Short mmCIF file of C-alpha atoms and ligand atoms in Angstrom, two decimals:
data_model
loop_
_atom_site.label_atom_id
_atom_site.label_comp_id
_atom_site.label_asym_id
_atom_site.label_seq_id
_atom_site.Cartn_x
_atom_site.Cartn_y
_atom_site.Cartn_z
CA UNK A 296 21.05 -41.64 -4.90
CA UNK A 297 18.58 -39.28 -6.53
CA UNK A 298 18.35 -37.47 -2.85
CA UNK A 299 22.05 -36.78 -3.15
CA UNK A 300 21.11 -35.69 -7.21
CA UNK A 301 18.80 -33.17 -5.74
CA UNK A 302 20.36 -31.75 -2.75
CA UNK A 303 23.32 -31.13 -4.64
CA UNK A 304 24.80 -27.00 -4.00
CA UNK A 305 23.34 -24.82 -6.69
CA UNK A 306 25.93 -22.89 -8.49
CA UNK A 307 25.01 -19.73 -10.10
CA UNK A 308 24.56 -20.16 -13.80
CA UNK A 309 24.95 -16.40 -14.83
CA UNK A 310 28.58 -16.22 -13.52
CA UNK A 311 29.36 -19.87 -15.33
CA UNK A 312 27.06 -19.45 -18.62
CA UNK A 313 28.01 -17.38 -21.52
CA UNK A 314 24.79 -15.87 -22.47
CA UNK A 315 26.31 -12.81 -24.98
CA UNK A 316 25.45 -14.64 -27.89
CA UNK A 317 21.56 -14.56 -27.36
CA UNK A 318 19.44 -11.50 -27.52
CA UNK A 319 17.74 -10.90 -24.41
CA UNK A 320 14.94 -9.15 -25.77
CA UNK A 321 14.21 -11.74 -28.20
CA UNK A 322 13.75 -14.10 -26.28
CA UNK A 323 11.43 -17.12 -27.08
CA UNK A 324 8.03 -16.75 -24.28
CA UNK A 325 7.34 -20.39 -24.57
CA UNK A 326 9.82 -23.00 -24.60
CA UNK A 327 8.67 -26.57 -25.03
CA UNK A 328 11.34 -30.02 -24.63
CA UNK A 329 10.55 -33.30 -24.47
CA UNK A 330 12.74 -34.60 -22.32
CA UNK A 331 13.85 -37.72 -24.44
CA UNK A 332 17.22 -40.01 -24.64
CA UNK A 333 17.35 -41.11 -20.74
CA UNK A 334 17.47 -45.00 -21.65
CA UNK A 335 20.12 -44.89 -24.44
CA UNK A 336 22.30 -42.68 -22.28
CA UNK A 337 22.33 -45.08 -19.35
CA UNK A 338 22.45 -48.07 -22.07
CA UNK A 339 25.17 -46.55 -23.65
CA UNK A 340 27.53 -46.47 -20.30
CA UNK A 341 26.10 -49.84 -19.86
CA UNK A 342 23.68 -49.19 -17.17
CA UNK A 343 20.24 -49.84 -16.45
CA UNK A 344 17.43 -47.03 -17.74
CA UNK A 345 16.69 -45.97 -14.20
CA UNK A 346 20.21 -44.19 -13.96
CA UNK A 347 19.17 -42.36 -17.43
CA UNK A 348 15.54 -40.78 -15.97
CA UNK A 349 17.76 -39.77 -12.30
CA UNK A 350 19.87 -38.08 -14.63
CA UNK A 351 17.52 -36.68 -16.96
CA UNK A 352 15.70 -35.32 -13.76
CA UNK A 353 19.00 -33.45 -12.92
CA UNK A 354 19.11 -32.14 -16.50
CA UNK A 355 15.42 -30.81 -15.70
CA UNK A 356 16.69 -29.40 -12.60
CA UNK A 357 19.44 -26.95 -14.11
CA UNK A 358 17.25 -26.38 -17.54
CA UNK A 359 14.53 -24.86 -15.17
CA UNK A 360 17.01 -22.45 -13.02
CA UNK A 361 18.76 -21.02 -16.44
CA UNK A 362 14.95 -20.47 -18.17
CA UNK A 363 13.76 -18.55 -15.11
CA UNK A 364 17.50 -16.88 -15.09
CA UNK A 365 16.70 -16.06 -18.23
CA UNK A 366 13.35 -14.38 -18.33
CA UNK A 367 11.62 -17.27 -20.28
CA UNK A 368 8.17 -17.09 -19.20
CA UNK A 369 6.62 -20.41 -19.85
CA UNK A 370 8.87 -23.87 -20.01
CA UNK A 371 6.97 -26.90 -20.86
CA UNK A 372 8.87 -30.08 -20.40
CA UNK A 373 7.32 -33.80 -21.00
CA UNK A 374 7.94 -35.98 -18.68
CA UNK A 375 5.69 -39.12 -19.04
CA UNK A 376 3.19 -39.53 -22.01
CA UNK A 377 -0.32 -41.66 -22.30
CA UNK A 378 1.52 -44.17 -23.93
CA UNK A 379 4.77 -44.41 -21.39
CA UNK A 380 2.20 -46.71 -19.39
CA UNK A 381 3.32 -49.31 -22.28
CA UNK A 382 6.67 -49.72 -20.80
CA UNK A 383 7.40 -51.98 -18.09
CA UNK A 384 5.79 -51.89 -14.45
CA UNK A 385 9.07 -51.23 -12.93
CA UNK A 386 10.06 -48.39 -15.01
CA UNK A 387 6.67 -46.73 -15.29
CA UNK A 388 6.56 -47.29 -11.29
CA UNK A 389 10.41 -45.49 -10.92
CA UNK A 390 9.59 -42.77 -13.07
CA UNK A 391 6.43 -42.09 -10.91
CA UNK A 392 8.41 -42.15 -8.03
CA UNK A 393 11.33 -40.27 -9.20
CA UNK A 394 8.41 -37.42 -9.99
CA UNK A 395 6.84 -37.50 -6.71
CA UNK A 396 10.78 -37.06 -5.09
CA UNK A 397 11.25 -34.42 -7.61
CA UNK A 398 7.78 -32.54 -6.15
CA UNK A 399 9.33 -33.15 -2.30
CA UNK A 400 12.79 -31.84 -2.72
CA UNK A 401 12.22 -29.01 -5.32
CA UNK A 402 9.46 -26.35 -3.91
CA UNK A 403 12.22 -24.60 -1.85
CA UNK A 404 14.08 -24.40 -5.02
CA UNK A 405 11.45 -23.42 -7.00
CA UNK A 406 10.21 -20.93 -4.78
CA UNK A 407 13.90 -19.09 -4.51
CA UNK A 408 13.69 -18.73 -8.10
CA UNK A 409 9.84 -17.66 -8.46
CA UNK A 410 9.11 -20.92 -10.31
CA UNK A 411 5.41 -21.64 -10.85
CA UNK A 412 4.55 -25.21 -11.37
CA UNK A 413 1.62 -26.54 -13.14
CA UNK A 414 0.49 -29.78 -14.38
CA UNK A 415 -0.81 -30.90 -17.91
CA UNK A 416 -2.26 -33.91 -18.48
CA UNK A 417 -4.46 -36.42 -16.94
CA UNK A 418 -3.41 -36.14 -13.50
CA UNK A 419 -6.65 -37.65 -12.10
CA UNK A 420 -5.01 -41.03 -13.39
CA UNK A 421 -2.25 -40.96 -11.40
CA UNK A 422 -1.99 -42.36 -7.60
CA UNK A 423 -3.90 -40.88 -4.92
CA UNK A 424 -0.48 -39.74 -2.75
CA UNK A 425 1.09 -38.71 -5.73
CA UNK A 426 -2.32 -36.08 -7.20
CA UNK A 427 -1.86 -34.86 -3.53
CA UNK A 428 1.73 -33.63 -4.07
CA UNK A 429 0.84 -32.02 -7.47
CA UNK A 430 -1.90 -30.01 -5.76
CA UNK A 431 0.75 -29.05 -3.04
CA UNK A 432 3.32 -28.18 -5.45
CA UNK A 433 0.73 -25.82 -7.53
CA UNK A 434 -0.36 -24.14 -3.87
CA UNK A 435 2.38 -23.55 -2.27
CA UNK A 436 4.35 -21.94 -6.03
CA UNK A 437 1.16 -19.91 -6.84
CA UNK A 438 2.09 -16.70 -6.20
CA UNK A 439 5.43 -16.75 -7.74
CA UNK A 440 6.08 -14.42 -10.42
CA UNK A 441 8.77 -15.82 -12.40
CA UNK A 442 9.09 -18.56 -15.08
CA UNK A 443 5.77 -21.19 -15.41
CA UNK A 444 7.15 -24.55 -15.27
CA UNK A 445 4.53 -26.75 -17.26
CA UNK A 446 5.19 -30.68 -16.41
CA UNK A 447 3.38 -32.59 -18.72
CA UNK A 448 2.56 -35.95 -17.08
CA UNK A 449 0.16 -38.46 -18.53
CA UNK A 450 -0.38 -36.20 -20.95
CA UNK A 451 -1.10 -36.93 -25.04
CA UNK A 452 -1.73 -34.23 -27.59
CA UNK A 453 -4.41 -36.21 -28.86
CA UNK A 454 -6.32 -37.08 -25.35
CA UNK A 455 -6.19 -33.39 -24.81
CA UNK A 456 -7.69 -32.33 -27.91
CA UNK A 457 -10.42 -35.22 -27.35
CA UNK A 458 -11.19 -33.80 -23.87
CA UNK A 459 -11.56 -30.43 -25.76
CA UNK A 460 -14.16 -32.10 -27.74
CA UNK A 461 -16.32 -33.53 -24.99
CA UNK A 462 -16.00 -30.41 -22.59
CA UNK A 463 -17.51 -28.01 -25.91
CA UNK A 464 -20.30 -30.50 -26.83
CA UNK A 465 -21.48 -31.07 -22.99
CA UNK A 466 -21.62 -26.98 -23.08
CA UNK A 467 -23.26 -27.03 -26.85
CA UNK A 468 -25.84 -29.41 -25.62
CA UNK A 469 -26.71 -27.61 -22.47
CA UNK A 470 -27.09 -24.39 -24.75
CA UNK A 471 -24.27 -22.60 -22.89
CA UNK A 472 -22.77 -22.39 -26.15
CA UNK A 473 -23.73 -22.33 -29.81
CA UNK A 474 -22.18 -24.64 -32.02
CA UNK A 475 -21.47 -21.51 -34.59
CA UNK A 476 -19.27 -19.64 -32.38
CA UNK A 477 -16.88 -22.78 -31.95
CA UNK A 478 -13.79 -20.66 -32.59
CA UNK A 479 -10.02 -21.80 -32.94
CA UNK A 480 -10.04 -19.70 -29.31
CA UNK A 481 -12.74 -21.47 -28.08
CA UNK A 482 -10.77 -24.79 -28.60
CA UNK A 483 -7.61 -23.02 -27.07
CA UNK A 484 -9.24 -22.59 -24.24
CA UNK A 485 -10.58 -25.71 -23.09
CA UNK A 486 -6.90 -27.07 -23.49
CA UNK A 487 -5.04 -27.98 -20.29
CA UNK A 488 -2.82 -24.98 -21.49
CA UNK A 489 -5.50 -22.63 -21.68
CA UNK A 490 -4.16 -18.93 -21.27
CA UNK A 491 -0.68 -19.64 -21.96
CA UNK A 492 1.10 -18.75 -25.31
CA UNK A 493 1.82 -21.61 -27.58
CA UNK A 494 5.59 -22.70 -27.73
CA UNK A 495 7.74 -20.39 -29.99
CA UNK A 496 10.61 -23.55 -29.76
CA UNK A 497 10.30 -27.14 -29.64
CA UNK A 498 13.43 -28.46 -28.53
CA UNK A 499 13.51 -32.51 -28.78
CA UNK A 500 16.96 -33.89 -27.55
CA UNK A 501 17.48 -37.78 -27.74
CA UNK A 502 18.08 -38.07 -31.65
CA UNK A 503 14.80 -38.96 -32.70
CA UNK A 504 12.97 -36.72 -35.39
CA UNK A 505 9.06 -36.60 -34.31
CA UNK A 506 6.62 -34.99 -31.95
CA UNK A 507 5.37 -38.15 -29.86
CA UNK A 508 2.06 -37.07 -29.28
CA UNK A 509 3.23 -33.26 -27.25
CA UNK A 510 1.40 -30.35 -27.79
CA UNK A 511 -0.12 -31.79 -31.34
CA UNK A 512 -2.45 -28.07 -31.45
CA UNK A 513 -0.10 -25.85 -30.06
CA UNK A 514 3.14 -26.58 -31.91
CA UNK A 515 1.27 -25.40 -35.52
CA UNK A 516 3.60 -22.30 -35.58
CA UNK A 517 6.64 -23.47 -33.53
CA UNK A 518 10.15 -23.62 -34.87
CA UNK A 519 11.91 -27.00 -34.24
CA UNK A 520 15.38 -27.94 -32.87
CA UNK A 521 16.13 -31.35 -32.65
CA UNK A 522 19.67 -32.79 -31.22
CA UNK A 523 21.33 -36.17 -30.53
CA UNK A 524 22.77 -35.59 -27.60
CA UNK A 525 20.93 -37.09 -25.11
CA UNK A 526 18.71 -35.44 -22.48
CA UNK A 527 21.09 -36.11 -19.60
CA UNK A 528 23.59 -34.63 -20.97
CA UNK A 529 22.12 -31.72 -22.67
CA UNK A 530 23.58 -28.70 -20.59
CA UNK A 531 23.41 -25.20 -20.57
CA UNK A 532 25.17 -24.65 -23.87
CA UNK A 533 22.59 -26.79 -25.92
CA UNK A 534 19.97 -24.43 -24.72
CA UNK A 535 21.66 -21.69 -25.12
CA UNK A 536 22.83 -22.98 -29.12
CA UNK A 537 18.80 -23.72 -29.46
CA UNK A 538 17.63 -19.99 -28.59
CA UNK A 539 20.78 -18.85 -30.50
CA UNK A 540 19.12 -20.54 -33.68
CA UNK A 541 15.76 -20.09 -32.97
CA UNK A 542 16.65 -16.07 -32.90
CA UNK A 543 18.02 -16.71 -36.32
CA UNK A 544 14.73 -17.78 -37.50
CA UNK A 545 12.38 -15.98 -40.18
CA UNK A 546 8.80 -16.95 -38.74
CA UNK A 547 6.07 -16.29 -41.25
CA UNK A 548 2.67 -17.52 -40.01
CA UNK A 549 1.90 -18.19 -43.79
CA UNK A 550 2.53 -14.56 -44.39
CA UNK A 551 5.59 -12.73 -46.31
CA UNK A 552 9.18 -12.60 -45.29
CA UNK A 553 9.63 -9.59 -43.05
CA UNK A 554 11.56 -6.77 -45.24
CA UNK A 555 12.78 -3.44 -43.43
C1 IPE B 819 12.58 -40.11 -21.95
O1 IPE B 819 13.61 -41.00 -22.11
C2 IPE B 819 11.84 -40.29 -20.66
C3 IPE B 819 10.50 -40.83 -20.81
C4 IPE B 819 9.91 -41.13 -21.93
C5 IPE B 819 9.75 -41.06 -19.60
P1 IPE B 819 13.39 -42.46 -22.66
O2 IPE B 819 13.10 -43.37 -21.51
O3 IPE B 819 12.34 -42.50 -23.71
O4 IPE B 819 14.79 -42.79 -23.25
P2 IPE B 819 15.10 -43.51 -24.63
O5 IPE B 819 14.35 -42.77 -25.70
O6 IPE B 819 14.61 -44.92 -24.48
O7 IPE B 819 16.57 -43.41 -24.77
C1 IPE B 820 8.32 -38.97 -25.59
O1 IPE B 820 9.37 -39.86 -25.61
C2 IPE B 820 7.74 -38.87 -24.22
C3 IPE B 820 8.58 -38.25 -23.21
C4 IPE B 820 9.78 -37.80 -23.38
C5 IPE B 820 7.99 -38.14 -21.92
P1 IPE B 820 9.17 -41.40 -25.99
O2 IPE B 820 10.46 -42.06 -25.82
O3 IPE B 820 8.03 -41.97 -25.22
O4 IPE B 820 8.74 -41.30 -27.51
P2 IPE B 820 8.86 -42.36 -28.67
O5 IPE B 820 8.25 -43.65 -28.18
O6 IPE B 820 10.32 -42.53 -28.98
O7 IPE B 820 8.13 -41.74 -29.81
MG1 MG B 821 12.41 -42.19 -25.69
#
């Protein structure tokens, strides 16, 4: 079923997508979703939670071709957090294999459109075959220019930040740093999302108001745009009616309103 889901013909979103309501050079650099609301979609058409993440992975699919249409530079999308190993073997096991189908069928794709992948979180946990395809995927989308497609995957805000931690004090103790130049940018940088740009929008689909454990360091300054509908069927138009309001936005940073 989900080969069918991904081989599906690709349309092209500029000629179906109304995008004359968003300023294209305001555009947000870093977009951040968690990807939530699979289960209660399928629930809700009485089906079983699988059908919502096959879905959901087809949401992903058409979310990534309209960011890189769009000139977003970096999308970060969560797809399984350090406490999704909670749920039951069956789903944690389909979700594992629904990413490792997602990493066979998609580098052509990917590759059309200049996607980059990456991977944050602790990949080393996951199984042997499926580390393997992340390395692949990174390779072989290296060079492309376009949009960076973050997947977060076993990742947890607060694991991160804890890895942070350990990687500064093994460099403290060896004297490659000193302790007094621990920096905000020093932290930054021993983040799995070292050199990117934090998220200008968090957008969290699914109905539920709260960060889960995503990006707890880099969303300080992010604007947030939450929505009940559902991450299978958030299309085109939700993203579009996210960057629309995020454009209306008056970011501060703790400073002044901006006055002409
Ligand atoms: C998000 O959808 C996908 C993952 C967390 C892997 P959910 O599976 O959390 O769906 P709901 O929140 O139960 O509807
Ligand atoms: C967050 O959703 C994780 C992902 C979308 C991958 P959850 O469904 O796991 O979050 P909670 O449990 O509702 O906070
Ligand atoms: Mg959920």
């Amino acid at each position: 079923m989900w080969k069918k889901l991904f081989n599906r013909p690709q349309s092209n979103l500029r000629n179906t997508i109304n995008t004359n309501h968003i300023n294209k050079d305001a555009m947000p650099k870093h977009i951040a979703i968690i990807m939530d609301g699979n289960g209660r979609w399928a629930k809700k058409q009485g089906l079983p939670r699988t059908f919502g993440h096959q879905a959901g992975a087809e949401t992903l699919r058409t979310i990534v071709k309209l960011c890189s249409q769009l000139g977003v530079q970096v999308l970060t999308a969560y797809a399984f957090s350090t406490e999704n190993w909670k749920r039951p073997d069956e789903e944690v096991n389909f979700l594992m294999r629904l990413l490792s189908d997602y990493l066979d069928n998609e580098i052509d794709e990917l590759n059309e459109n200049q996607v980059r992948i990456r991977f944050i979180g602790n990949v080393s946990e996951l199984a042997d075959q499926l580390q393997q395809k992340i390395i692949h995927a990174q390779t072989v989308t290296n060079d492309n220019s376009g949009l960076i497609l973050n997947l977060a995957v076993n990742y947890g805000g607060r694991l991160e930040i804890t890895k942070a931690v350990q990687q500064i004090s093994d460099k403290v103790r060896c004297g490659e740093i000193d302790s007094s130049v621990i920096t905000e940018e020093i932290i930054s940088q021993h983040l799995y999302t070292t050199g990117l740009p934090d998220p200008d929008i968090l957008i969290r689909p699914g109905g539920d108001y709260r960060i889960s454990n995503f990006l707890l360091w880099q969303l300080a300054y992010t604007e947030l745009w939450f929505t009940d509908i559902c991450w299978p069927d958030f299309k085109a138009e939700h993203l579009m009616q996210a960057i629309q309001n995020y454009q209306q936005r008056d970011r501060r940073f703790g400073g002044l309103k901006h006055t002409k």
